[in-house]
Structure formats: structure tokens, C-alpha cells
Tab-separated table of C-alpha atoms in Angstrom:
chain	number	residue	atom	x	y	z
A	1	UNK	CA	-88.144	93.246	208.288
A	2	UNK	CA	-88.064	91.573	205.138
A	3	UNK	CA	-89.271	88.105	205.218
A	4	UNK	CA	-85.896	86.615	204.684
A	5	UNK	CA	-84.020	88.679	207.354
A	6	UNK	CA	-86.825	87.817	209.847
A	7	UNK	CA	-86.475	83.966	208.977
A	8	UNK	CA	-82.713	83.806	208.954
A	9	UNK	CA	-82.023	85.799	212.023
A	10	UNK	CA	-84.870	84.044	214.154
A	11	UNK	CA	-83.354	80.368	212.994
A	12	UNK	CA	-79.993	81.711	213.532
A	13	UNK	CA	-80.581	83.037	217.202
A	14	UNK	CA	-81.747	79.748	217.872
A	15	UNK	CA	-78.868	77.790	216.925
A	16	UNK	CA	-80.939	75.997	214.317
A	17	UNK	CA	-79.190	77.453	211.098
A	18	UNK	CA	-76.037	75.887	212.702
A	19	UNK	CA	-77.646	72.620	213.019
A	20	UNK	CA	-79.112	72.399	209.524
A	21	UNK	CA	-75.424	73.329	208.188
A	22	UNK	CA	-73.694	70.618	210.368
A	23	UNK	CA	-76.237	67.995	208.982
A	24	UNK	CA	-75.845	68.930	205.387
A	25	UNK	CA	-72.160	68.785	205.850
A	26	UNK	CA	-71.882	65.625	207.867
A	27	UNK	CA	-74.156	63.807	205.281
A	28	UNK	CA	-72.308	65.108	202.210
A	29	UNK	CA	-68.850	64.024	203.547
A	30	UNK	CA	-70.458	60.700	204.275
A	31	UNK	CA	-71.762	60.742	200.452
A	32	UNK	CA	-68.681	61.696	199.314
A	33	UNK	CA	-66.727	59.036	201.434
A	34	UNK	CA	-68.924	56.080	200.253
A	35	UNK	CA	-69.111	57.261	196.651
A	36	UNK	CA	-67.774	55.064	194.142
A	37	UNK	CA	-68.313	55.658	190.474
A	38	UNK	CA	-65.926	53.132	189.587
A	39	UNK	CA	-67.792	50.546	191.514
A	40	UNK	CA	-71.185	51.789	189.601
A	41	UNK	CA	-72.307	54.465	191.542
A	42	UNK	CA	-74.213	57.151	189.676
A	43	UNK	CA	-75.690	60.723	190.118
A	44	UNK	CA	-79.272	58.615	191.167
A	45	UNK	CA	-77.088	56.913	193.923
A	46	UNK	CA	-75.889	60.326	195.051
A	47	UNK	CA	-79.353	61.625	195.437
A	48	UNK	CA	-80.898	58.789	197.032
A	49	UNK	CA	-78.118	58.318	199.636
A	50	UNK	CA	-77.707	62.229	200.377
A	51	UNK	CA	-81.570	62.226	201.011
A	52	UNK	CA	-81.266	59.515	203.436
A	53	UNK	CA	-78.402	60.556	205.215
A	54	UNK	CA	-79.468	64.161	205.288
A	55	UNK	CA	-82.725	63.361	206.840
A	56	UNK	CA	-80.978	61.185	209.446
A	57	UNK	CA	-78.559	64.230	210.457
A	58	UNK	CA	-81.408	66.464	210.732
A	59	UNK	CA	-83.312	64.191	212.981
A	60	UNK	CA	-80.088	63.515	214.838
A	61	UNK	CA	-79.205	67.055	215.660
A	62	UNK	CA	-82.798	68.104	216.411
A	63	UNK	CA	-83.506	65.132	218.374
A	64	UNK	CA	-86.242	63.771	216.615
A	65	UNK	CA	-87.973	60.642	215.125
A	66	UNK	CA	-85.404	57.810	216.085
A	67	UNK	CA	-83.496	60.112	218.399
A	68	UNK	CA	-86.522	61.665	220.022
A	69	UNK	CA	-86.017	61.978	223.621
A	70	UNK	CA	-88.165	59.454	225.863
A	71	UNK	CA	-90.524	61.065	228.653
A	72	UNK	CA	-88.844	62.205	231.805
A	73	UNK	CA	-85.417	62.651	230.017
A	74	UNK	CA	-84.126	66.017	228.960
A	75	UNK	CA	-81.511	64.867	226.389
A	76	UNK	CA	-81.197	61.807	223.970
A	77	UNK	CA	-77.617	61.611	225.492
A	78	UNK	CA	-74.539	62.353	223.404
A	79	UNK	CA	-73.432	58.776	222.868
A	80	UNK	CA	-76.770	57.717	221.267
A	81	UNK	CA	-76.766	60.891	218.981
A	82	UNK	CA	-72.892	60.006	218.057
A	83	UNK	CA	-73.693	56.312	217.174
A	84	UNK	CA	-72.706	55.452	213.373
A	85	UNK	CA	-71.009	58.822	212.588
A	86	UNK	CA	-67.661	60.119	212.664
A	87	UNK	CA	-65.572	61.123	215.407
A	88	UNK	CA	-65.264	64.817	213.752
A	89	UNK	CA	-68.986	64.984	213.297
A	90	UNK	CA	-69.780	63.889	217.021
A	91	UNK	CA	-67.500	66.651	218.446
A	92	UNK	CA	-68.952	69.362	215.883
A	93	UNK	CA	-72.438	68.595	216.207
A	94	UNK	CA	-74.199	71.292	218.010
A	95	UNK	CA	-76.258	70.210	221.149
A	96	UNK	CA	-79.589	72.156	221.083
A	97	UNK	CA	-82.288	71.830	223.340
A	98	UNK	CA	-84.751	68.865	222.746
A	99	UNK	CA	-87.820	70.318	221.288
A	100	UNK	CA	-86.442	73.465	219.730
A	101	UNK	CA	-87.293	71.637	216.451
A	102	UNK	CA	-89.770	69.048	215.700
A	103	UNK	CA	-90.931	67.002	212.877
A	104	UNK	CA	-93.764	68.475	210.710
A	105	UNK	CA	-94.187	65.937	207.488
A	106	UNK	CA	-96.098	67.262	204.481
A	107	UNK	CA	-97.667	64.575	202.410
A	108	UNK	CA	-94.992	61.719	203.193
A	109	UNK	CA	-92.231	64.676	202.454
A	110	UNK	CA	-89.963	64.780	205.745
A	111	UNK	CA	-90.306	68.253	207.086
A	112	UNK	CA	-88.891	70.122	210.070
A	113	UNK	CA	-90.505	72.977	212.040
A	114	UNK	CA	-89.268	75.671	214.387
A	115	UNK	CA	-89.837	79.579	215.142
A	116	UNK	CA	-93.023	79.175	213.095
A	117	UNK	CA	-91.455	78.111	210.014
A	118	UNK	CA	-91.307	74.601	208.338
A	119	UNK	CA	-88.754	73.294	205.774
A	120	UNK	CA	-88.662	70.313	203.465
A	121	UNK	CA	-85.785	68.683	201.322
A	122	UNK	CA	-85.172	69.240	197.473
A	123	UNK	CA	-82.427	67.716	195.480
A	124	UNK	CA	-81.454	69.112	192.217
A	125	UNK	CA	-78.639	69.333	189.504
A	126	UNK	CA	-75.447	70.897	191.015
A	127	UNK	CA	-75.139	74.667	189.965
A	128	UNK	CA	-78.390	74.692	188.589
A	129	UNK	CA	-80.476	75.849	191.627
A	130	UNK	CA	-81.988	78.775	190.047
A	131	UNK	CA	-83.308	76.893	187.207
A	132	UNK	CA	-85.160	74.212	189.297
A	133	UNK	CA	-88.582	73.787	187.479
A	134	UNK	CA	-91.145	73.444	190.472
A	135	UNK	CA	-93.858	73.031	187.791
A	136	UNK	CA	-92.222	69.571	186.979
A	137	UNK	CA	-91.773	68.341	190.632
A	138	UNK	CA	-94.065	66.437	192.996
A	139	UNK	CA	-97.573	67.469	193.708
A	140	UNK	CA	-96.070	68.470	197.273
A	141	UNK	CA	-93.409	70.923	195.877
A	142	UNK	CA	-95.767	72.251	193.501
A	143	UNK	CA	-98.478	72.802	196.359
A	144	UNK	CA	-95.334	74.966	198.331
A	145	UNK	CA	-94.350	76.824	195.412
A	146	UNK	CA	-97.888	78.169	194.471
A	147	UNK	CA	-98.222	79.537	198.416
A	148	UNK	CA	-98.712	83.305	198.262
A	149	UNK	CA	-95.708	85.363	200.089
A	150	UNK	CA	-94.450	88.463	201.255
A	151	UNK	CA	-91.646	89.070	198.375
A	152	UNK	CA	-92.666	91.030	195.474
A	153	UNK	CA	-90.728	89.030	192.835
A	154	UNK	CA	-92.407	90.123	189.636
A	155	UNK	CA	-93.665	86.751	189.574
A	156	UNK	CA	-97.165	84.951	190.789
A	157	UNK	CA	-98.456	85.113	194.477
A	158	UNK	CA	-96.895	88.190	196.331
A	159	UNK	CA	-99.074	89.292	198.939
A	160	UNK	CA	-99.218	92.614	197.466
A	161	UNK	CA	-100.925	91.474	194.328
A	162	UNK	CA	-103.513	89.513	196.409
A	163	UNK	CA	-105.756	92.089	198.035
A	164	UNK	CA	-108.050	90.411	200.615
A	165	UNK	CA	-105.788	87.589	201.578
A	166	UNK	CA	-106.188	86.645	205.376
A	167	UNK	CA	-103.207	87.244	207.501
A	168	UNK	CA	-101.095	84.635	208.318
A	169	UNK	CA	-101.657	84.466	211.955
A	170	UNK	CA	-105.515	84.238	211.485
A	171	UNK	CA	-105.137	81.147	209.342
A	172	UNK	CA	-106.009	77.527	210.784
A	173	UNK	CA	-102.603	75.711	211.998
A	174	UNK	CA	-102.370	73.235	208.905
A	175	UNK	CA	-102.906	76.421	206.666
A	176	UNK	CA	-100.402	78.569	208.388
A	177	UNK	CA	-97.670	75.927	208.290
A	178	UNK	CA	-98.391	75.647	204.447
A	179	UNK	CA	-98.148	79.223	203.787
A	180	UNK	CA	-94.560	79.295	205.898
A	181	UNK	CA	-93.019	76.458	204.326
A	182	UNK	CA	-89.515	76.943	202.796
A	183	UNK	CA	-87.106	74.470	200.992
A	184	UNK	CA	-83.811	73.112	202.026
A	185	UNK	CA	-82.239	72.372	198.390
A	186	UNK	CA	-78.996	69.922	198.236
A	187	UNK	CA	-76.797	68.868	195.570
A	188	UNK	CA	-73.288	67.420	194.430
A	189	UNK	CA	-71.417	67.208	191.244
A	190	UNK	CA	-70.766	63.442	190.589
A	191	UNK	CA	-67.297	64.669	188.795
A	192	UNK	CA	-65.777	66.760	191.367
A	193	UNK	CA	-67.780	65.637	194.421
A	194	UNK	CA	-68.095	69.525	195.431
A	195	UNK	CA	-71.612	69.907	196.969
A	196	UNK	CA	-73.949	72.956	197.786
A	197	UNK	CA	-76.829	73.980	199.788
A	198	UNK	CA	-79.745	76.449	199.594
A	199	UNK	CA	-82.390	77.407	201.988
A	200	UNK	CA	-85.277	79.843	201.340
A	201	UNK	CA	-88.674	80.093	199.750
A	202	UNK	CA	-89.443	78.670	196.331
A	203	UNK	CA	-91.679	80.222	193.665
A	204	UNK	CA	-94.267	78.877	191.111
A	205	UNK	CA	-91.922	79.550	188.048
A	206	UNK	CA	-94.159	78.741	185.232
A	207	UNK	CA	-92.804	81.904	183.804
A	208	UNK	CA	-89.443	80.029	183.388
A	209	UNK	CA	-87.782	82.492	185.694
A	210	UNK	CA	-85.870	82.060	188.999
A	211	UNK	CA	-87.082	79.284	191.132
A	212	UNK	CA	-86.886	81.149	194.172
A	213	UNK	CA	-88.658	84.194	195.863
A	214	UNK	CA	-85.150	84.528	198.173
A	215	UNK	CA	-82.791	81.841	199.128
A	216	UNK	CA	-79.578	81.669	200.950
A	217	UNK	CA	-76.411	79.808	200.270
A	218	UNK	CA	-75.657	78.321	203.936
A	219	UNK	CA	-72.150	77.491	202.748
A	220	UNK	CA	-71.200	81.257	202.088
A	221	UNK	CA	-72.795	82.856	204.986
A	222	UNK	CA	-71.197	81.617	208.106
A	223	UNK	CA	-74.340	79.759	209.184
A	224	UNK	CA	-72.099	76.762	209.668
A	225	UNK	CA	-70.210	77.999	212.670
A	226	UNK	CA	-71.160	77.255	216.229
A	227	UNK	CA	-73.840	79.467	217.280
A	228	UNK	CA	-75.103	79.313	220.796
A	229	UNK	CA	-78.945	78.692	220.925
A	230	UNK	CA	-80.708	81.734	222.308
A	231	UNK	CA	-84.013	81.455	224.528
A	232	UNK	CA	-86.891	82.836	222.734
A	233	UNK	CA	-90.848	82.972	223.244
A	234	UNK	CA	-92.872	79.697	222.428
A	235	UNK	CA	-93.746	79.437	218.870
A	236	UNK	CA	-96.894	77.738	217.527
A	237	UNK	CA	-94.886	75.027	215.742
A	238	UNK	CA	-91.958	74.201	217.832
A	239	UNK	CA	-91.251	74.895	221.463
A	240	UNK	CA	-88.031	76.623	222.800
A	241	UNK	CA	-86.211	75.350	225.513
A	242	UNK	CA	-83.418	76.649	227.569
A	243	UNK	CA	-79.839	77.529	226.319
A	244	UNK	CA	-77.906	74.463	227.403
A	245	UNK	CA	-78.632	70.945	227.818
A	246	UNK	CA	-76.049	68.896	230.234
A	247	UNK	CA	-75.067	65.325	228.468
A	248	UNK	CA	-77.184	62.474	229.697
A	249	UNK	CA	-75.442	59.892	231.892
A	250	UNK	CA	-77.698	56.922	230.749
A	251	UNK	CA	-77.452	55.293	227.339
A	252	UNK	CA	-81.007	55.063	225.722
A	253	UNK	CA	-81.537	52.122	223.329
A	254	UNK	CA	-83.111	53.396	220.003
A	255	UNK	CA	-86.140	51.816	218.318
A	256	UNK	CA	-85.207	50.129	214.968
A	257	UNK	CA	-85.898	52.735	212.006
A	258	UNK	CA	-88.342	51.810	209.426
A	259	UNK	CA	-87.013	51.115	205.661
A	260	UNK	CA	-89.749	53.031	204.002
A	261	UNK	CA	-88.018	55.342	201.562
A	262	UNK	CA	-89.283	58.234	199.690
A	263	UNK	CA	-91.090	57.948	196.495
A	264	UNK	CA	-88.794	59.818	194.582
A	265	UNK	CA	-85.177	61.318	195.440
A	266	UNK	CA	-85.819	64.121	197.892
A	267	UNK	CA	-89.525	64.327	196.656
A	268	UNK	CA	-92.831	63.585	197.987
């Protein structure tokens, strides 16, 4: 099975792609609602706030960080997960078992892991997803783009051109995570307020070629539709729980969120 098919079918079966798509839609609809160009908001404002909202929504739907489940509980509770977002978003938010996805940051860049795969966030200029120059991005994104991959895209670092490379299952945990790190790229047009989101493996495009070994448009493939998570074997990066979790009756107080922001918009 091709890497893209393996990743997407695995994440979809667990309801994770539905969670990612919900997080993106909720975050960008909030950006669109708050955006006020006449009041001085710029493309930089969009990028910064989209990053903050998207990080929050991903943590929220996957019950990570601020929304983590305290010991002895099965879920953070619908009321806690719904606090601060619209009724529409709270009603449409997929409810996945806690622990299906875990936080897995890389060099200060927020990341999430599930089923053996990690993803980071990256913003870009709307409509230019294929032209992102990873060679000009942060050291973290450059590191990810340089990783060998299973796709023979005619460029640098496909596994077929690297004989003797240790198989991923033989690598230490931190090297395996790095080898299997993907990117969730997001953008919004400041004039039309249209937005888009892509998910996939980035490539070291020093050749000025496509920025991706493979990518999927999450808005055009039905991944945002509700999808019941299916049980699967325990993976090395995130545990898989049962199919359903009942709403908690007890409200849990969330700890205050730190105010430390990213070093750059969607970059670390």
C-alpha cells in the first residue's frame, strides 16, 4: 500500500481526519468572524490568529493539553470541550476517545501524534500550497522536509535512492517520529476570506519543485464528514481506546493556558 493510502485510511478509520477537519473549519470560521480589515487587520493578523485557534481546536477535539482528561476520568466532558466555541461547532465536534491522539511537539512547534504518525502546522500564502519554499522556513520545517520518505517523487531523499537506510521500525522512538512527521498546511485569502487546508508529507524542494511528496486536500475528499472511530491495535505514538465515550456528568475546571506564542506564524 502506498504511504498516502496507508496514512489516510489509518487516520480516517479512527475518526482522526474528521477531528482535524472539524478543528480547521471551526478555527477558520472564527477567524473569518473576527477578521476586520477596515479596522486594521492584515494578512499577518490572519496567520497569527489562525495558528492560535487551530492549535486550540486540535487540542480540544483530541482532549490534549488544556483539555486533557484528569486521572480517573474517561472524558473531559462535553461542557468543557464546548466552552468558548459556537453552538454549531460544539454540536458538530466529533467525540473521540481520550488518548486517540496525543501531543508530540517538535522543537517547540506544536504537534500531534496518532497511529504512528505525527503532524505539525504550517501557514502559507493562499493558493500557493505547491510553491512553499521549505528551504526558507524554520529549522524545524527544514528538518522535516529533509527526511527520507517512501515516495519516489523524482527529487531528493526517496528511500529507493538511499540503499542501506535502516527500516523505520528499527529506529529509536525519536528518530521514528521524525521520519514519520507530516504537515497540516492552512491558509486564508484576505480579500475573499476563502480558506483551504492540505495534509501530507513535505519534501526538500531545493530543486524549486513541488513542496510535497504527496498531499491531500481535506476540504475536497469528504474527510470533514462525521465518521465513527474504529478500534485498532495499540500504536507506538498514541494509544487507541474504545469506540465511544459517554458524556461526563461532572464539570472539570481547566487550568489557565499559558500565553507563550509561537516564534513565528505557524512556525517553530
